[in-house]
PDB file of C-alpha atoms in Angstrom:
ATOM      1  CA  UNK A   1     -42.468 -40.066  13.993  1.00  0.00           C
ATOM      2  CA  UNK A   2     -41.804 -43.131  16.482  1.00  0.00           C
ATOM      3  CA  UNK A   3     -40.572 -42.068  19.597  1.00  0.00           C
ATOM      4  CA  UNK A   4     -42.209 -44.603  22.568  1.00  0.00           C
ATOM      5  CA  UNK A   5     -39.003 -45.965  23.325  1.00  0.00           C
ATOM      6  CA  UNK A   6     -36.875 -42.140  23.466  1.00  0.00           C
ATOM      7  CA  UNK A   7     -39.552 -40.224  25.177  1.00  0.00           C
ATOM      8  CA  UNK A   8     -39.282 -44.214  27.663  1.00  0.00           C
ATOM      9  CA  UNK A   9     -35.436 -43.328  27.595  1.00  0.00           C
ATOM     10  CA  UNK A  10     -36.905 -39.708  28.946  1.00  0.00           C
ATOM     11  CA  UNK A  11     -38.957 -40.500  31.552  1.00  0.00           C
ATOM     12  CA  UNK A  12     -37.278 -43.692  33.069  1.00  0.00           C
ATOM     13  CA  UNK A  13     -33.327 -40.943  33.426  1.00  0.00           C
ATOM     14  CA  UNK A  14     -35.781 -38.313  34.847  1.00  0.00           C
ATOM     15  CA  UNK A  15     -36.803 -40.844  37.634  1.00  0.00           C
ATOM     16  CA  UNK A  16     -34.130 -42.178  38.105  1.00  0.00           C
ATOM     17  CA  UNK A  17     -33.188 -37.951  38.541  1.00  0.00           C
ATOM     18  CA  UNK A  18     -36.285 -36.480  40.251  1.00  0.00           C
ATOM     19  CA  UNK A  19     -38.838 -38.459  40.055  1.00  0.00           C
ATOM     20  CA  UNK A  20     -40.776 -41.210  42.029  1.00  0.00           C
ATOM     21  CA  UNK A  21     -39.490 -44.088  41.180  1.00  0.00           C
ATOM     22  CA  UNK A  22     -40.958 -47.726  42.529  1.00  0.00           C
ATOM     23  CA  UNK A  23     -38.644 -49.522  43.468  1.00  0.00           C
ATOM     24  CA  UNK A  24     -36.292 -47.207  45.204  1.00  0.00           C
ATOM     25  CA  UNK A  25     -35.695 -43.184  46.021  1.00  0.00           C
ATOM     26  CA  UNK A  26     -33.816 -40.713  43.532  1.00  0.00           C
ATOM     27  CA  UNK A  27     -30.563 -40.165  43.046  1.00  0.00           C
ATOM     28  CA  UNK A  28     -32.071 -36.133  44.024  1.00  0.00           C
ATOM     29  CA  UNK A  29     -33.355 -38.475  47.101  1.00  0.00           C
ATOM     30  CA  UNK A  30     -30.859 -40.081  48.358  1.00  0.00           C
ATOM     31  CA  UNK A  31     -28.093 -37.162  47.618  1.00  0.00           C
ATOM     32  CA  UNK A  32     -30.000 -33.751  48.509  1.00  0.00           C
ATOM     33  CA  UNK A  33     -29.153 -35.130  52.136  1.00  0.00           C
ATOM     34  CA  UNK A  34     -25.660 -36.046  52.593  1.00  0.00           C
ATOM     35  CA  UNK A  35     -23.630 -33.451  53.590  1.00  0.00           C
ATOM     36  CA  UNK A  36     -20.436 -32.286  52.271  1.00  0.00           C
ATOM     37  CA  UNK A  37     -18.425 -34.321  55.402  1.00  0.00           C
ATOM     38  CA  UNK A  38     -20.430 -37.525  54.806  1.00  0.00           C
ATOM     39  CA  UNK A  39     -20.208 -37.254  50.342  1.00  0.00           C
ATOM     40  CA  UNK A  40     -15.680 -37.823  51.004  1.00  0.00           C
ATOM     41  CA  UNK A  41     -16.400 -40.959  53.842  1.00  0.00           C
ATOM     42  CA  UNK A  42     -15.755 -44.889  53.018  1.00  0.00           C
ATOM     43  CA  UNK A  43     -18.367 -46.315  55.891  1.00  0.00           C
ATOM     44  CA  UNK A  44     -15.410 -49.332  54.454  1.00  0.00           C
ATOM     45  CA  UNK A  45     -12.064 -49.512  53.029  1.00  0.00           C
ATOM     46  CA  UNK A  46     -13.508 -51.833  50.028  1.00  0.00           C
ATOM     47  CA  UNK A  47     -16.631 -49.123  49.699  1.00  0.00           C
ATOM     48  CA  UNK A  48     -16.652 -46.692  47.771  1.00  0.00           C
ATOM     49  CA  UNK A  49     -18.033 -43.206  48.982  1.00  0.00           C
ATOM     50  CA  UNK A  50     -21.060 -41.804  47.714  1.00  0.00           C
ATOM     51  CA  UNK A  51     -18.426 -38.713  46.653  1.00  0.00           C
ATOM     52  CA  UNK A  52     -17.149 -40.804  44.469  1.00  0.00           C
ATOM     53  CA  UNK A  53     -20.528 -42.794  43.443  1.00  0.00           C
ATOM     54  CA  UNK A  54     -21.520 -40.276  41.601  1.00  0.00           C
ATOM     55  CA  UNK A  55     -17.457 -38.833  40.561  1.00  0.00           C
ATOM     56  CA  UNK A  56     -18.081 -42.473  38.636  1.00  0.00           C
ATOM     57  CA  UNK A  57     -21.361 -41.608  37.070  1.00  0.00           C
ATOM     58  CA  UNK A  58     -20.141 -38.238  36.071  1.00  0.00           C
ATOM     59  CA  UNK A  59     -16.895 -39.224  34.207  1.00  0.00           C
ATOM     60  CA  UNK A  60     -19.841 -42.390  32.395  1.00  0.00           C
ATOM     61  CA  UNK A  61     -22.691 -39.951  31.756  1.00  0.00           C
ATOM     62  CA  UNK A  62     -19.902 -38.076  30.167  1.00  0.00           C
ATOM     63  CA  UNK A  63     -18.357 -40.997  28.055  1.00  0.00           C
ATOM     64  CA  UNK A  64     -21.471 -41.659  27.257  1.00  0.00           C
ATOM     65  CA  UNK A  65     -22.354 -38.594  25.227  1.00  0.00           C
ATOM     66  CA  UNK A  66     -18.647 -38.252  23.687  1.00  0.00           C
ATOM     67  CA  UNK A  67     -20.038 -42.171  21.487  1.00  0.00           C
ATOM     68  CA  UNK A  68     -22.751 -40.600  20.638  1.00  0.00           C
ATOM     69  CA  UNK A  69     -21.025 -37.368  19.357  1.00  0.00           C
ATOM     70  CA  UNK A  70     -18.621 -39.919  18.066  1.00  0.00           C
ATOM     71  CA  UNK A  71     -15.678 -40.276  20.624  1.00  0.00           C
ATOM     72  CA  UNK A  72     -14.429 -42.181  23.002  1.00  0.00           C
ATOM     73  CA  UNK A  73     -12.172 -42.191  25.460  1.00  0.00           C
ATOM     74  CA  UNK A  74      -9.543 -45.516  27.531  1.00  0.00           C
ATOM     75  CA  UNK A  75     -11.952 -44.026  30.835  1.00  0.00           C
ATOM     76  CA  UNK A  76     -12.061 -48.043  31.728  1.00  0.00           C
ATOM     77  CA  UNK A  77      -8.909 -48.188  33.910  1.00  0.00           C
ATOM     78  CA  UNK A  78      -7.785 -44.848  33.751  1.00  0.00           C
ATOM     79  CA  UNK A  79      -7.350 -41.742  35.487  1.00  0.00           C
ATOM     80  CA  UNK A  80     -10.290 -40.966  35.644  1.00  0.00           C
ATOM     81  CA  UNK A  81     -13.042 -43.697  36.042  1.00  0.00           C
ATOM     82  CA  UNK A  82     -12.245 -43.342  39.572  1.00  0.00           C
ATOM     83  CA  UNK A  83     -10.957 -40.449  41.572  1.00  0.00           C
ATOM     84  CA  UNK A  84      -9.740 -40.355  45.046  1.00  0.00           C
ATOM     85  CA  UNK A  85     -11.573 -38.192  47.658  1.00  0.00           C
ATOM     86  CA  UNK A  86      -8.960 -35.902  48.018  1.00  0.00           C
ATOM     87  CA  UNK A  87      -9.044 -35.171  44.372  1.00  0.00           C
ATOM     88  CA  UNK A  88     -12.989 -34.590  43.999  1.00  0.00           C
ATOM     89  CA  UNK A  89     -12.962 -33.132  47.425  1.00  0.00           C
ATOM     90  CA  UNK A  90     -11.289 -30.050  45.546  1.00  0.00           C
ATOM     91  CA  UNK A  91     -14.343 -29.787  43.546  1.00  0.00           C
ATOM     92  CA  UNK A  92     -16.822 -29.802  45.851  1.00  0.00           C
ATOM     93  CA  UNK A  93     -19.581 -31.820  46.700  1.00  0.00           C
ATOM     94  CA  UNK A  94     -22.116 -29.517  45.807  1.00  0.00           C
ATOM     95  CA  UNK A  95     -20.438 -28.506  42.296  1.00  0.00           C
ATOM     96  CA  UNK A  96     -20.114 -32.079  41.977  1.00  0.00           C
ATOM     97  CA  UNK A  97     -24.641 -32.749  42.414  1.00  0.00           C
ATOM     98  CA  UNK A  98     -25.259 -30.106  39.715  1.00  0.00           C
ATOM     99  CA  UNK A  99     -23.023 -31.518  37.510  1.00  0.00           C
ATOM    100  CA  UNK A 100     -24.606 -35.052  37.658  1.00  0.00           C
ATOM    101  CA  UNK A 101     -27.968 -33.580  37.285  1.00  0.00           C
ATOM    102  CA  UNK A 102     -26.709 -31.262  34.744  1.00  0.00           C
ATOM    103  CA  UNK A 103     -26.041 -34.765  32.749  1.00  0.00           C
ATOM    104  CA  UNK A 104     -29.414 -36.018  33.115  1.00  0.00           C
ATOM    105  CA  UNK A 105     -30.128 -32.795  30.849  1.00  0.00           C
ATOM    106  CA  UNK A 106     -27.247 -33.877  28.247  1.00  0.00           C
ATOM    107  CA  UNK A 107     -28.738 -36.720  28.628  1.00  0.00           C
ATOM    108  CA  UNK A 108     -31.790 -36.345  27.424  1.00  0.00           C
ATOM    109  CA  UNK A 109     -30.796 -33.996  24.597  1.00  0.00           C
ATOM    110  CA  UNK A 110     -28.516 -35.977  22.766  1.00  0.00           C
ATOM    111  CA  UNK A 111     -32.215 -37.737  21.904  1.00  0.00           C
ATOM    112  CA  UNK A 112     -35.054 -35.473  21.792  1.00  0.00           C
ATOM    113  CA  UNK A 113     -36.230 -34.387  19.108  1.00  0.00           C
ATOM    114  CA  UNK A 114     -35.607 -37.684  17.464  1.00  0.00           C
ATOM    115  CA  UNK A 115     -36.918 -40.992  15.766  1.00  0.00           C
ATOM    116  CA  UNK A 116     -36.706 -44.798  17.636  1.00  0.00           C
ATOM    117  CA  UNK A 117     -35.121 -46.103  14.360  1.00  0.00           C
ATOM    118  CA  UNK A 118     -32.106 -43.355  15.984  1.00  0.00           C
ATOM    119  CA  UNK A 119     -31.158 -45.478  18.226  1.00  0.00           C
ATOM    120  CA  UNK A 120     -30.284 -47.855  16.023  1.00  0.00           C
ATOM    121  CA  UNK A 121     -27.238 -45.802  14.310  1.00  0.00           C
ATOM    122  CA  UNK A 122     -24.119 -47.736  14.609  1.00  0.00           C
ATOM    123  CA  UNK A 123     -21.241 -46.744  18.014  1.00  0.00           C
ATOM    124  CA  UNK A 124     -18.612 -45.954  15.871  1.00  0.00           C
ATOM    125  CA  UNK A 125     -16.863 -49.940  14.206  1.00  0.00           C
ATOM    126  CA  UNK A 126     -18.630 -51.964  16.873  1.00  0.00           C
ATOM    127  CA  UNK A 127     -21.887 -54.283  16.975  1.00  0.00           C
ATOM    128  CA  UNK A 128     -23.428 -50.398  19.786  1.00  0.00           C
ATOM    129  CA  UNK A 129     -26.083 -48.875  18.589  1.00  0.00           C
ATOM    130  CA  UNK A 130     -26.952 -45.456  20.374  1.00  0.00           C
ATOM    131  CA  UNK A 131     -29.441 -47.541  22.006  1.00  0.00           C
ATOM    132  CA  UNK A 132     -27.367 -49.617  24.005  1.00  0.00           C
ATOM    133  CA  UNK A 133     -25.554 -46.628  25.206  1.00  0.00           C
ATOM    134  CA  UNK A 134     -28.902 -45.064  26.583  1.00  0.00           C
ATOM    135  CA  UNK A 135     -29.891 -48.667  27.800  1.00  0.00           C
ATOM    136  CA  UNK A 136     -26.435 -49.685  29.881  1.00  0.00           C
ATOM    137  CA  UNK A 137     -26.295 -46.134  31.075  1.00  0.00           C
ATOM    138  CA  UNK A 138     -29.436 -46.048  32.413  1.00  0.00           C
ATOM    139  CA  UNK A 139     -28.779 -49.773  33.589  1.00  0.00           C
ATOM    140  CA  UNK A 140     -24.869 -48.542  35.072  1.00  0.00           C
ATOM    141  CA  UNK A 141     -26.644 -45.646  36.632  1.00  0.00           C
ATOM    142  CA  UNK A 142     -29.066 -47.841  38.207  1.00  0.00           C
ATOM    143  CA  UNK A 143     -26.731 -49.782  39.112  1.00  0.00           C
ATOM    144  CA  UNK A 144     -24.466 -46.868  42.048  1.00  0.00           C
ATOM    145  CA  UNK A 145     -27.605 -46.036  42.701  1.00  0.00           C
ATOM    146  CA  UNK A 146     -27.950 -48.845  45.124  1.00  0.00           C
ATOM    147  CA  UNK A 147     -24.515 -48.856  45.586  1.00  0.00           C
ATOM    148  CA  UNK A 148     -25.036 -45.100  47.092  1.00  0.00           C
ATOM    149  CA  UNK A 149     -27.680 -46.897  49.443  1.00  0.00           C
ATOM    150  CA  UNK A 150     -25.772 -49.445  50.618  1.00  0.00           C
ATOM    151  CA  UNK A 151     -22.849 -46.925  51.606  1.00  0.00           C
ATOM    152  CA  UNK A 152     -25.068 -44.263  53.750  1.00  0.00           C
ATOM    153  CA  UNK A 153     -26.839 -46.799  55.408  1.00  0.00           C
ATOM    154  CA  UNK A 154     -23.047 -48.225  56.742  1.00  0.00           C
ATOM    155  CA  UNK A 155     -22.951 -44.964  56.914  1.00  0.00           C
ATOM    156  CA  UNK A 156     -25.139 -44.156  59.299  1.00  0.00           C
ATOM    157  CA  UNK A 157     -24.160 -47.208  61.441  1.00  0.00           C
ATOM    158  CA  UNK A 158     -21.306 -46.251  61.908  1.00  0.00           C
ATOM    159  CA  UNK A 159     -22.382 -42.506  63.182  1.00  0.00           C
ATOM    160  CA  UNK A 160     -24.402 -44.985  66.444  1.00  0.00           C
TER     161      UNK A 160
END
């Protein structure tokens, strides 16, 4: 049973969350040092808060999981895509982070115990397959990990 790709995707998901990345800090490295107060601050009106990024990443991870299970929502540009800080404040910073961290295990469990041919499974009636979805969520995570870094840098500069 060939699992080279699946093992690689699992390694990447784990490293994005709390591994030793060759290019920068992991999610836990960045997020665990953010206070509940700072998490909901937009350092510039046009820049999302750390909490908004975390929520957005979580919603897209949920969407990916749903798609693996045969479903699909209208997340893009929907009310859950980018929740506002007031809504997220009611959820709480710790709850948001924990939900994001738990979703890593949920993503891994989707592909764990499968061989690489499973990744060729088409998603519904599209040209996309499961490999495309898991690669997409990894790319999405990395993009927003960088955005979180920019937000944190702007927050720190505004404190000076």
